[in-house]
XYZ file of C-alpha atoms in Angstrom:
690
model
C 78.071 123.290 82.915
C 81.387 120.811 82.676
C 84.381 121.380 85.324
C 87.622 122.306 83.139
C 89.458 119.583 84.212
C 87.365 116.796 83.183
C 89.649 115.469 81.104
C 88.269 113.205 77.946
C 90.238 109.574 77.818
C 91.803 110.777 74.471
C 93.524 113.356 76.604
C 94.539 111.150 79.388
C 98.216 110.709 79.554
C 99.207 106.891 80.248
C 102.132 105.129 81.175
C 104.434 103.471 78.567
C 107.683 101.308 78.988
C 109.366 104.151 77.476
C 112.231 101.982 75.706
C 114.543 103.981 74.750
C 116.744 101.400 72.975
C 118.365 100.827 69.259
C 116.141 98.956 66.852
C 116.660 95.502 67.086
C 119.371 93.927 65.007
C 116.845 90.427 64.644
C 113.433 89.477 65.680
C 114.969 87.435 68.532
C 116.609 90.887 69.751
C 112.882 92.670 69.298
C 111.502 90.510 71.710
C 113.865 90.371 74.206
C 112.456 91.422 78.005
C 113.587 95.201 79.052
C 113.860 96.945 81.799
C 110.340 98.719 82.709
C 110.849 102.457 83.470
C 107.432 102.322 86.126
C 108.389 105.995 86.544
C 107.507 107.455 83.268
C 104.526 109.347 81.916
C 103.791 108.635 78.187
C 100.937 109.796 76.126
C 99.921 107.205 74.336
C 99.915 103.371 75.317
C 100.981 102.760 71.529
C 103.779 105.315 71.690
C 106.134 105.218 73.893
C 108.035 108.685 74.118
C 110.877 110.094 75.965
C 110.634 110.524 79.962
C 108.590 114.095 80.770
C 108.928 115.115 84.164
C 107.612 117.675 86.074
C 110.200 120.239 85.677
C 108.599 122.854 87.014
C 110.674 123.806 89.874
C 113.961 121.672 89.002
C 116.697 123.511 90.649
C 119.578 121.754 88.127
C 121.872 124.637 87.045
C 121.029 125.632 83.243
C 122.948 122.975 80.839
C 125.443 125.039 78.924
C 125.030 121.687 75.882
C 121.637 122.923 75.186
C 122.066 126.508 74.173
C 120.400 125.456 70.834
C 117.466 124.646 72.783
C 116.907 128.400 73.735
C 114.154 130.404 72.833
C 114.360 132.248 69.530
C 114.348 134.930 71.050
C 115.747 136.042 74.743
C 112.739 137.578 76.512
C 109.472 136.439 77.291
C 106.851 138.663 78.113
C 106.996 141.527 76.165
C 110.483 141.835 77.279
C 110.052 141.026 81.314
C 111.767 137.861 82.012
C 115.189 137.023 79.834
C 115.454 133.280 79.211
C 119.333 132.419 81.292
C 119.066 128.988 80.354
C 117.056 125.839 79.274
C 116.136 123.127 82.533
C 115.217 120.394 80.907
C 113.339 118.788 77.919
C 110.657 116.278 76.652
C 109.128 115.400 73.512
C 106.343 118.147 73.930
C 107.653 121.072 75.941
C 110.520 122.218 77.658
C 111.499 123.864 80.448
C 113.933 127.253 81.086
C 115.460 129.599 83.330
C 114.720 132.669 83.138
C 115.145 135.571 85.493
C 112.125 138.752 86.178
C 114.025 141.891 84.987
C 111.441 144.130 87.182
C 112.338 142.102 90.308
C 115.249 140.376 89.597
C 113.362 137.080 90.693
C 114.206 133.781 89.594
C 111.521 132.071 87.610
C 110.885 128.616 84.998
C 109.185 129.490 81.967
C 107.498 125.950 80.338
C 106.744 125.966 76.429
C 105.059 124.113 74.537
C 104.153 124.234 70.748
C 100.662 125.702 69.954
C 99.777 123.598 67.580
C 101.368 120.126 69.013
C 99.401 116.844 69.736
C 98.773 118.175 73.490
C 98.056 121.210 74.993
C 99.204 120.335 78.848
C 100.060 124.035 79.635
C 96.457 125.383 78.940
C 95.067 122.259 80.959
C 98.234 123.242 84.154
C 96.841 126.919 83.985
C 93.490 126.335 84.634
C 94.905 124.067 87.223
C 96.534 126.037 89.270
C 93.647 129.152 88.662
C 91.533 127.569 91.230
C 94.484 127.366 93.662
C 95.464 130.826 93.752
C 96.910 132.219 96.992
C 96.950 128.614 98.361
C 99.988 127.731 100.575
C 102.041 124.606 98.632
C 101.660 125.735 95.129
C 103.570 127.906 92.745
C 102.918 131.526 91.618
C 101.778 131.673 87.982
C 102.857 135.194 86.837
C 102.032 134.430 83.046
C 100.741 132.332 80.404
C 100.353 133.485 76.747
C 102.160 132.828 73.365
C 105.463 133.710 72.033
C 105.338 132.827 67.887
C 104.341 128.930 67.697
C 104.412 128.577 71.707
C 102.292 128.661 74.467
C 104.643 130.085 77.623
C 104.010 129.478 81.361
C 105.854 131.604 83.408
C 105.886 130.954 86.810
C 107.881 131.392 90.726
C 110.754 128.780 90.543
C 110.956 126.317 93.224
C 113.676 123.838 94.766
C 114.403 120.710 93.755
C 111.947 117.516 93.563
C 111.448 114.621 96.017
C 112.766 112.534 93.539
C 116.518 115.279 92.851
C 116.910 114.846 96.476
C 116.783 111.245 96.758
C 119.216 111.030 93.966
C 121.751 113.223 95.381
C 122.355 110.127 97.604
C 123.907 106.756 96.753
C 121.674 104.977 98.767
C 118.928 107.060 96.876
C 117.070 107.148 100.890
C 116.411 111.259 102.063
C 116.470 110.923 106.003
C 113.923 109.367 107.830
C 113.345 112.836 110.351
C 113.627 115.006 107.044
C 111.265 113.073 105.697
C 108.252 112.867 108.618
C 109.504 116.529 109.008
C 107.442 117.234 105.775
C 104.910 114.387 105.791
C 102.360 116.872 107.062
C 102.770 119.452 104.183
C 102.188 116.545 101.677
C 99.258 115.477 103.191
C 97.296 119.217 103.343
C 99.126 119.881 99.328
C 96.465 116.957 98.908
C 93.822 118.234 101.123
C 93.821 122.017 99.162
C 93.543 119.933 96.367
C 91.400 117.703 96.876
C 88.807 120.617 98.411
C 88.744 122.647 95.571
C 87.025 119.579 93.913
C 90.400 117.841 91.815
C 92.670 114.339 91.864
C 95.697 114.675 91.038
C 95.896 111.418 89.935
C 99.846 111.187 89.580
C 101.461 111.670 92.445
C 105.210 110.709 92.696
C 108.515 111.884 94.110
C 108.843 114.122 90.773
C 105.682 116.338 91.577
C 106.787 117.404 94.532
C 109.252 120.352 95.172
C 110.984 120.780 98.369
C 111.302 125.157 98.750
C 112.398 127.837 96.317
C 114.520 128.194 94.239
C 118.116 128.089 96.593
C 116.630 127.384 99.652
C 117.807 124.731 101.971
C 116.002 121.399 102.947
C 117.333 121.687 105.882
C 115.584 125.127 106.266
C 112.541 123.599 106.974
C 110.944 124.895 103.537
C 107.717 124.715 102.175
C 106.671 121.632 100.061
C 105.459 122.957 96.683
C 102.829 120.332 94.657
C 103.734 120.480 91.095
C 102.335 119.490 87.440
C 99.060 119.517 86.759
C 98.943 117.236 83.629
C 97.151 114.515 84.523
C 94.730 116.793 87.076
C 91.124 115.849 87.124
C 87.794 116.768 88.577
C 86.425 114.311 90.925
C 83.072 116.186 90.512
C 80.150 116.426 87.946
C 78.449 119.717 86.469
C 75.955 119.626 90.130
C 79.021 119.857 92.290
C 78.672 116.086 93.269
C 81.107 113.344 93.402
C 81.126 111.361 90.169
C 79.795 108.159 89.709
C 82.302 104.879 90.102
C 82.660 103.508 86.260
C 82.773 99.808 85.649
C 86.393 98.873 85.945
C 88.213 98.057 83.097
C 91.677 96.481 83.646
C 92.523 96.251 79.681
C 91.875 100.329 79.121
C 94.723 102.180 79.002
C 95.938 103.404 82.544
C 96.778 107.223 84.097
C 99.712 107.876 86.023
C 103.009 106.192 87.418
C 102.762 102.590 87.424
C 105.147 102.514 90.042
C 102.867 104.817 92.634
C 99.845 103.962 91.651
C 96.862 102.406 93.949
C 96.124 98.882 93.729
C 92.388 100.035 92.543
C 93.751 102.030 89.613
C 95.819 98.705 88.223
C 92.600 97.035 88.096
C 91.284 99.274 86.347
C 89.075 101.925 88.577
C 88.372 105.319 88.337
C 90.672 107.911 90.324
C 88.842 109.123 93.468
C 90.984 110.806 96.234
C 91.414 107.980 98.050
C 94.155 106.759 95.327
C 96.123 110.036 95.671
C 96.538 109.272 99.417
C 97.545 105.608 98.671
C 100.297 107.101 95.930
C 101.320 109.210 97.699
C 101.995 106.158 100.515
C 103.934 104.653 98.155
C 106.087 107.539 97.599
C 106.639 108.248 101.160
C 107.630 105.083 101.725
C 110.391 104.910 98.482
C 111.909 108.086 99.493
C 112.553 106.462 103.311
C 113.615 103.248 101.809
C 115.245 104.130 99.202
C 113.061 101.875 96.377
C 110.157 99.685 96.403
C 110.096 96.077 95.462
C 108.676 96.565 92.502
C 111.025 99.165 91.269
C 112.791 96.744 89.028
C 110.295 95.174 86.949
C 111.513 94.160 82.872
C 108.894 94.252 80.685
C 108.442 93.841 76.866
C 105.770 96.741 76.530
C 103.823 99.377 78.690
C 100.648 96.245 79.473
C 103.194 94.102 80.881
C 104.895 95.805 82.894
C 101.355 97.658 84.683
C 99.945 93.749 84.714
C 103.522 92.824 86.688
C 103.977 95.822 88.773
C 99.953 95.621 89.703
C 100.647 91.595 90.666
C 104.445 92.374 92.797
C 101.979 95.436 94.605
C 99.021 93.576 95.706
C 101.354 89.954 96.738
C 103.555 92.416 99.138
C 102.236 93.235 102.655
C 102.371 96.517 104.129
C 104.037 95.127 106.902
C 106.977 93.441 104.569
C 107.079 97.486 102.758
C 106.678 99.413 105.567
C 109.341 96.864 107.263
C 111.921 98.856 109.297
C 110.141 102.428 109.716
C 107.900 103.747 111.472
C 104.072 101.836 111.551
C 102.724 105.248 110.940
C 104.064 104.644 107.176
C 102.197 101.785 107.003
C 98.625 103.079 108.640
C 98.545 105.470 106.008
C 98.517 102.732 103.113
C 96.172 100.747 105.175
C 93.623 103.889 105.617
C 93.812 104.451 101.932
C 93.192 101.279 100.935
C 90.804 101.384 103.580
C 88.783 104.358 102.014
C 85.408 103.932 99.511
C 85.849 105.506 96.259
C 83.645 108.793 97.209
C 85.193 108.917 100.426
C 87.026 112.080 101.950
C 90.221 111.345 103.579
C 90.376 112.348 107.216
C 93.409 114.632 107.056
C 93.695 116.052 109.991
C 94.240 112.762 111.558
C 96.856 111.956 109.156
C 98.588 115.104 109.830
C 97.737 114.798 113.724
C 99.533 111.307 113.602
C 102.090 112.435 111.841
C 103.423 115.494 113.627
C 102.965 113.458 117.138
C 105.649 111.317 115.157
C 108.079 114.475 114.738
C 107.818 114.810 118.245
C 108.260 111.262 119.309
C 111.576 111.423 116.641
C 112.500 114.759 118.091
C 112.628 113.457 121.881
C 114.451 110.691 120.815
C 111.489 108.585 121.609
C 110.954 105.021 121.243
C 107.742 103.162 121.215
C 110.074 100.270 123.419
C 110.923 102.644 126.527
C 108.794 103.465 129.413
C 108.493 107.393 131.088
C 111.916 107.423 132.347
C 109.995 108.264 135.889
C 107.693 105.349 135.578
C 110.169 103.259 138.472
C 108.661 100.265 139.789
C 105.195 99.791 137.552
C 107.728 98.525 134.731
C 107.339 95.447 136.614
C 104.126 94.941 135.896
C 104.409 93.523 132.393
C 102.093 94.622 128.943
C 102.156 94.472 125.153
C 104.760 96.903 123.426
C 103.319 100.406 122.499
C 102.155 101.211 119.046
C 101.326 104.775 117.965
C 97.748 105.578 118.641
C 95.732 107.641 116.057
C 93.054 109.839 118.003
C 89.994 111.788 115.380
C 88.174 114.772 117.633
C 85.548 115.716 117.570
C 83.389 112.812 116.023
C 79.748 114.445 116.773
C 76.349 112.629 117.523
C 73.173 114.366 117.525
C 71.341 114.070 120.575
C 67.880 115.056 120.537
C 66.877 116.821 123.724
C 70.620 117.342 124.647
C 71.289 121.193 125.061
C 74.650 120.384 122.812
C 75.567 117.550 120.393
C 77.390 114.958 121.789
C 81.232 115.559 121.122
C 83.276 112.361 121.343
C 87.308 111.663 121.021
C 88.098 108.376 119.663
C 91.426 107.006 120.128
C 92.587 103.426 118.229
C 95.909 101.630 117.765
C 96.866 101.754 114.062
C 99.112 98.741 113.717
C 96.327 96.890 114.177
C 93.736 98.326 111.684
C 93.519 96.841 108.539
C 91.181 97.222 105.567
C 91.088 93.126 105.412
C 87.586 92.417 106.745
C 88.984 89.635 108.086
C 91.223 91.226 110.362
C 90.955 90.982 114.374
C 88.031 92.953 116.040
C 89.097 95.914 118.270
C 87.341 95.958 122.065
C 86.053 99.488 123.080
C 85.900 101.519 126.237
C 83.833 103.981 127.145
C 85.918 106.873 129.214
C 83.851 109.135 131.554
C 85.485 112.180 132.756
C 85.095 113.321 136.031
C 84.002 117.020 137.347
C 87.517 118.796 138.274
C 88.312 122.701 137.989
C 90.036 122.258 134.668
C 88.074 122.995 131.289
C 90.438 120.659 129.894
C 91.231 117.564 131.484
C 87.146 117.010 131.964
C 86.236 117.205 128.532
C 86.985 114.630 125.892
C 90.415 115.988 126.424
C 91.803 114.659 129.430
C 92.654 111.501 130.774
C 95.161 111.070 128.141
C 97.571 108.681 130.190
C 94.622 106.308 130.592
C 93.691 106.556 127.254
C 96.613 106.249 124.909
C 98.328 103.854 126.770
C 94.518 101.645 126.372
C 94.507 102.610 123.094
C 98.200 102.110 121.856
C 97.784 98.217 123.272
C 94.797 97.276 121.758
C 91.244 99.326 122.444
C 89.188 101.582 120.568
C 89.213 104.548 123.556
C 86.042 106.239 123.299
C 85.644 109.900 125.350
C 82.362 112.072 125.702
C 82.653 115.505 126.847
C 79.598 115.390 128.899
C 77.288 118.484 130.039
C 78.774 119.220 133.512
C 81.973 119.481 131.672
C 83.102 123.593 132.467
C 84.074 124.122 128.336
C 80.372 123.572 127.876
C 78.919 125.844 130.704
C 75.434 124.411 130.587
C 72.811 125.403 132.399
C 69.992 123.570 133.646
C 67.683 121.339 136.526
C 70.239 118.346 136.205
C 73.284 120.909 136.413
C 75.934 120.813 138.362
C 76.597 117.140 137.925
C 74.543 115.887 135.219
C 74.620 112.397 136.479
C 71.376 111.003 134.645
C 72.662 112.791 131.185
C 75.740 111.409 131.159
C 74.742 108.060 131.471
C 72.109 108.400 128.787
C 75.603 110.206 126.356
C 77.661 106.539 126.846
C 74.263 104.706 126.180
C 73.747 106.866 122.932
C 77.380 106.067 122.146
C 76.568 102.335 122.238
C 73.754 102.544 119.767
C 75.510 104.690 117.485
C 78.548 102.351 116.800
C 77.481 102.286 113.237
C 77.502 105.835 112.796
C 81.183 105.999 114.763
C 82.320 103.510 112.302
C 81.087 105.089 109.419
C 82.613 108.389 110.191
C 86.109 107.239 110.779
C 87.467 104.850 107.578
C 89.863 103.289 109.768
C 87.483 101.510 111.815
C 84.722 100.675 109.721
C 83.928 96.800 110.199
C 86.712 97.228 113.326
C 84.488 97.937 116.329
C 83.893 94.562 119.101
C 80.608 94.948 119.905
C 80.615 91.728 122.211
C 83.962 93.122 123.589
C 82.895 96.634 125.417
C 84.226 98.121 128.741
C 83.174 100.924 130.742
C 85.635 103.592 132.722
C 85.249 106.062 135.003
C 86.798 108.673 137.535
C 85.297 110.147 140.469
C 81.579 111.598 139.345
C 82.565 109.728 135.904
C 83.024 106.150 138.294
C 79.629 106.662 139.922
C 78.756 106.629 135.471
C 80.399 103.649 135.443
C 78.609 102.314 138.381
C 75.248 102.671 136.783
C 75.768 101.283 133.535
C 77.208 98.073 135.494
C 74.014 97.920 137.387
C 74.288 100.258 140.350
C 70.690 101.150 141.206
C 69.715 104.487 143.059
C 66.511 106.394 144.115
C 66.569 110.142 141.883
C 65.859 113.330 143.802
C 61.637 112.560 143.165
C 62.156 109.228 145.330
C 61.977 107.104 142.177
C 64.270 104.129 141.894
C 66.531 104.032 139.087
C 68.376 101.276 136.950
C 70.464 102.332 133.886
C 72.134 98.657 133.692
C 73.732 97.817 130.666
C 74.038 94.683 129.303
C 76.553 95.716 126.378
C 78.695 96.446 128.948
C 81.336 93.547 129.955
C 83.468 94.791 131.905
C 84.387 97.620 133.957
C 87.305 100.073 135.651
C 85.971 102.179 138.890
C 88.443 104.682 139.763
C 87.909 106.357 143.073
C 84.178 106.740 142.405
C 81.512 107.975 145.406
C 80.705 105.196 147.773
C 77.144 104.519 149.569
C 75.275 107.393 150.706
C 72.332 107.470 154.104
C 74.335 107.944 157.119
C 77.419 107.910 155.478
C 77.448 110.860 153.577
C 77.774 114.456 155.289
C 75.307 116.872 155.937
C 76.624 119.554 153.354
C 76.397 115.639 150.798
C 72.972 114.752 152.011
C 71.269 118.190 151.417
C 73.496 119.394 148.434
C 73.852 115.841 146.089
C 70.293 114.240 146.540
C 71.237 111.392 144.099
C 74.252 109.903 146.413
C 71.388 109.440 149.248
C 70.770 105.790 148.339
C 72.374 103.900 146.359
C 72.507 99.874 146.245
C 74.877 98.312 144.770
C 73.697 94.784 145.074
C 72.654 94.618 142.065
C 75.904 95.799 140.924
C 76.507 91.907 139.001
C 79.284 93.179 135.835
C 82.702 92.327 136.186
C 84.686 95.600 137.150
C 88.387 96.805 139.149
C 87.654 99.037 141.362
C 90.713 101.403 142.148
C 91.400 103.618 145.170
C 94.296 105.484 147.125
C 94.791 105.332 150.451
C 95.000 108.682 151.545
C 92.342 110.031 148.892
C 89.580 110.984 151.986
C 86.736 113.248 150.963
C 85.600 115.128 153.880
C 83.184 117.413 151.902
C 80.867 114.210 151.075
C 81.518 111.485 154.192
C 82.671 111.188 157.311
C 84.625 107.758 156.436
C 87.901 107.556 155.331
C 89.416 106.681 151.698
C 87.095 103.187 152.280
C 84.488 104.699 151.113
C 85.276 104.666 147.790
C 85.731 101.389 147.818
C 82.074 100.822 148.415
C 81.540 99.337 144.752
C 83.992 96.413 146.262
C 82.487 95.589 149.143
C 78.958 96.232 148.751
C 78.620 94.459 145.552
C 78.791 91.118 144.642
C 81.380 89.389 142.744
C 83.177 88.962 140.557
C 84.920 91.931 141.339
C 88.970 93.175 142.268
C 89.970 95.900 144.192
C 93.525 97.861 143.508
C 94.378 100.041 146.448
C 97.394 102.490 145.830
C 99.594 103.149 149.147
C 99.936 107.363 149.471
C 97.777 107.819 146.700
C 94.776 110.179 146.643
C 92.299 111.244 144.304
C 93.935 111.543 141.422
C 95.890 108.338 141.697
C 99.363 109.768 140.491
C 97.353 111.493 137.590
C 95.523 109.914 135.347
C 93.381 112.747 134.419
C 96.784 114.356 133.162
C 100.223 114.402 133.943
C 101.315 117.934 134.852
C 98.124 119.475 135.606
C 97.292 122.008 138.216
C 94.383 119.937 138.948
C 96.702 117.415 139.660
C 97.269 117.144 143.146
C 98.877 113.731 143.560
C 101.410 114.002 140.565
C 103.741 111.050 140.888
C 104.415 109.202 137.228
C 105.238 106.089 138.747
C 101.591 105.498 140.247
C 99.995 106.100 137.419
C 102.053 103.930 135.244
C 101.097 100.960 137.531
C 97.329 102.380 136.732
C 97.598 102.135 133.416
C 99.677 98.507 133.150
C 96.798 97.399 135.476
C 93.504 98.279 134.772
C 94.795 96.723 131.226
C 95.672 93.916 132.367
C 92.418 93.053 133.987
C 90.382 94.087 131.086
C 92.631 92.303 128.547
C 91.883 88.785 131.059
C 88.297 89.957 131.831
C 87.323 90.131 128.303
C 89.787 87.171 126.513
C 89.176 85.225 129.560
C 92.002 83.101 127.627
C 94.401 85.950 128.630
C 96.797 85.456 131.626
C 97.676 89.343 131.749
C 95.648 90.028 135.018
C 96.848 87.083 136.957
C 100.846 88.196 135.841
C 99.979 91.766 136.639
C 98.729 90.811 140.214
C 102.026 88.374 140.616
C 104.098 91.496 139.327
C 102.206 93.689 142.265
C 103.472 91.829 145.016
C 107.301 93.198 143.712
C 106.469 96.350 143.578
C 105.474 97.906 147.093
C 103.458 100.253 145.244
C 99.827 98.921 146.314
C 97.648 95.390 146.859
C 94.507 93.484 144.780
C 91.620 91.476 146.804
C 89.519 89.551 144.478
C 85.957 87.979 144.821
């Protein structure tokens, strides 16, 4: 059975030039170029019509001069709804203000002729039936006929985004206001897409802010309205429709100003195109206009052509200049999706939700944490916003549970351009702390976010030792062997991770991979970097991973044998025989000079430096003064588990580890040399190298 929202070609409403000028006085006048209003939907490309706005929710005061366009009768629905005025009109219908005489509620009534050239209201009513009781879509009270008209009675909403913009001379809506609303815009498209519908005409007219009479500053609900062009992207079997052969010459559906590049090329609409149109809508709302807003053209076809050229030639950086980079990422992300890809709405909502917090806290990406102090002397790149997605789940045969990951990446560097710079990768292995949260993919935000905001893709697994899993097995409690297998599984499945995350497709640099780990996570990192051990059954274990080119080892366990306490020797058998002599991969070992572990070793803090002192070069050792096992709070600021809460110290770890990896993975990058020189001025620590 065909989805009721699948429209025929004849039923597509396409945009025309909609030139409302008097008949030309001469042939010369007839060919003169005119301004192309690329925000207007017209019924047929061959027959321009007046603007037919999405007036469902118009909050304009009924126009007393249009009383002649009232219904021939004053009430609708057997006298339930009393018409009070006209809101607006187009070629194929009108919208009236009315009052529910039973409840006193304000409603909007749309009408069209039952024998008119189009039957949009029946189609629109059908679409709304898929969205009953879904937040952000107007309530429908009645659909039927009144004399010669089809009528649709619905709740009356607030002003559209377009109307709000036009109330300002600049045509702009305050950035802070828009950012607060973006998550709702995204959720509306998600709700629509989840019932199998693509909107095909996303633009400012179609978003209404709140209900009738509600103030935009009251944090209102955003409503999506007017489904005249909506269609299903699913076939009769519930599968995604097939892509049709692009036809640049076919009549275009939607509004040229906001149409995606693929629609300009004559490609079939899918979810990605709604998302791209939303990006243009938001940029226009924040900046007041789009570069192609004032195109002049003699016809609709020429207007679409000119706008398509301008749109393709305008870089994302130029389009989004002066506004938060999240808007540019949204556009790049939408353009990077394939025809049948489902957008990651949660990731996008989370990105803008974080931006809301940053804006509210007067955050500037060019400023450091207020308490970072002397660590600011270590130079680094300016931060860019971070996109984090979790959980990303990998099947792991034989593992107690599938492997869940968090993947964080800088979106300012992301692009759908296949020639764009590749992004280096860090595998970050968590420790074995008491916290359910920090010892999982959710922990170590101070490191993961910092590295990702400065150019790395950071992949964080939840190992089986995490308390959030409560897994019991013979390998418990440390799960030292499965931890290494987790990281190898990630390396084996980078293609799958890219496929799951369209914004990273083709962007992972498999030649520049590093591993980092804290505490027992440092032990995991050491094994991948070349450290060997003898396991509980006396078998020599070698997990060396040649795909890893650099390491960050943070407060990791040291040598075994006589250096262990009787407790550690008895209970943690895989610590007994560790050999660092084969650990040849370059690494930075980080320790604190107050990190003593009397339950594990009779030696002092220097036990944690064994990965440096007992291994061959090239290696570096960073010793932090007055730091204990948590190195200032790298696993999480303001956490009970963090006994060493020192933002300045943690900031030093952030910056120096980043600089080391930059120079190790990119040998021509002087970041590490510069950072070492700057460290001498801080008095916070020292570096040795070999």
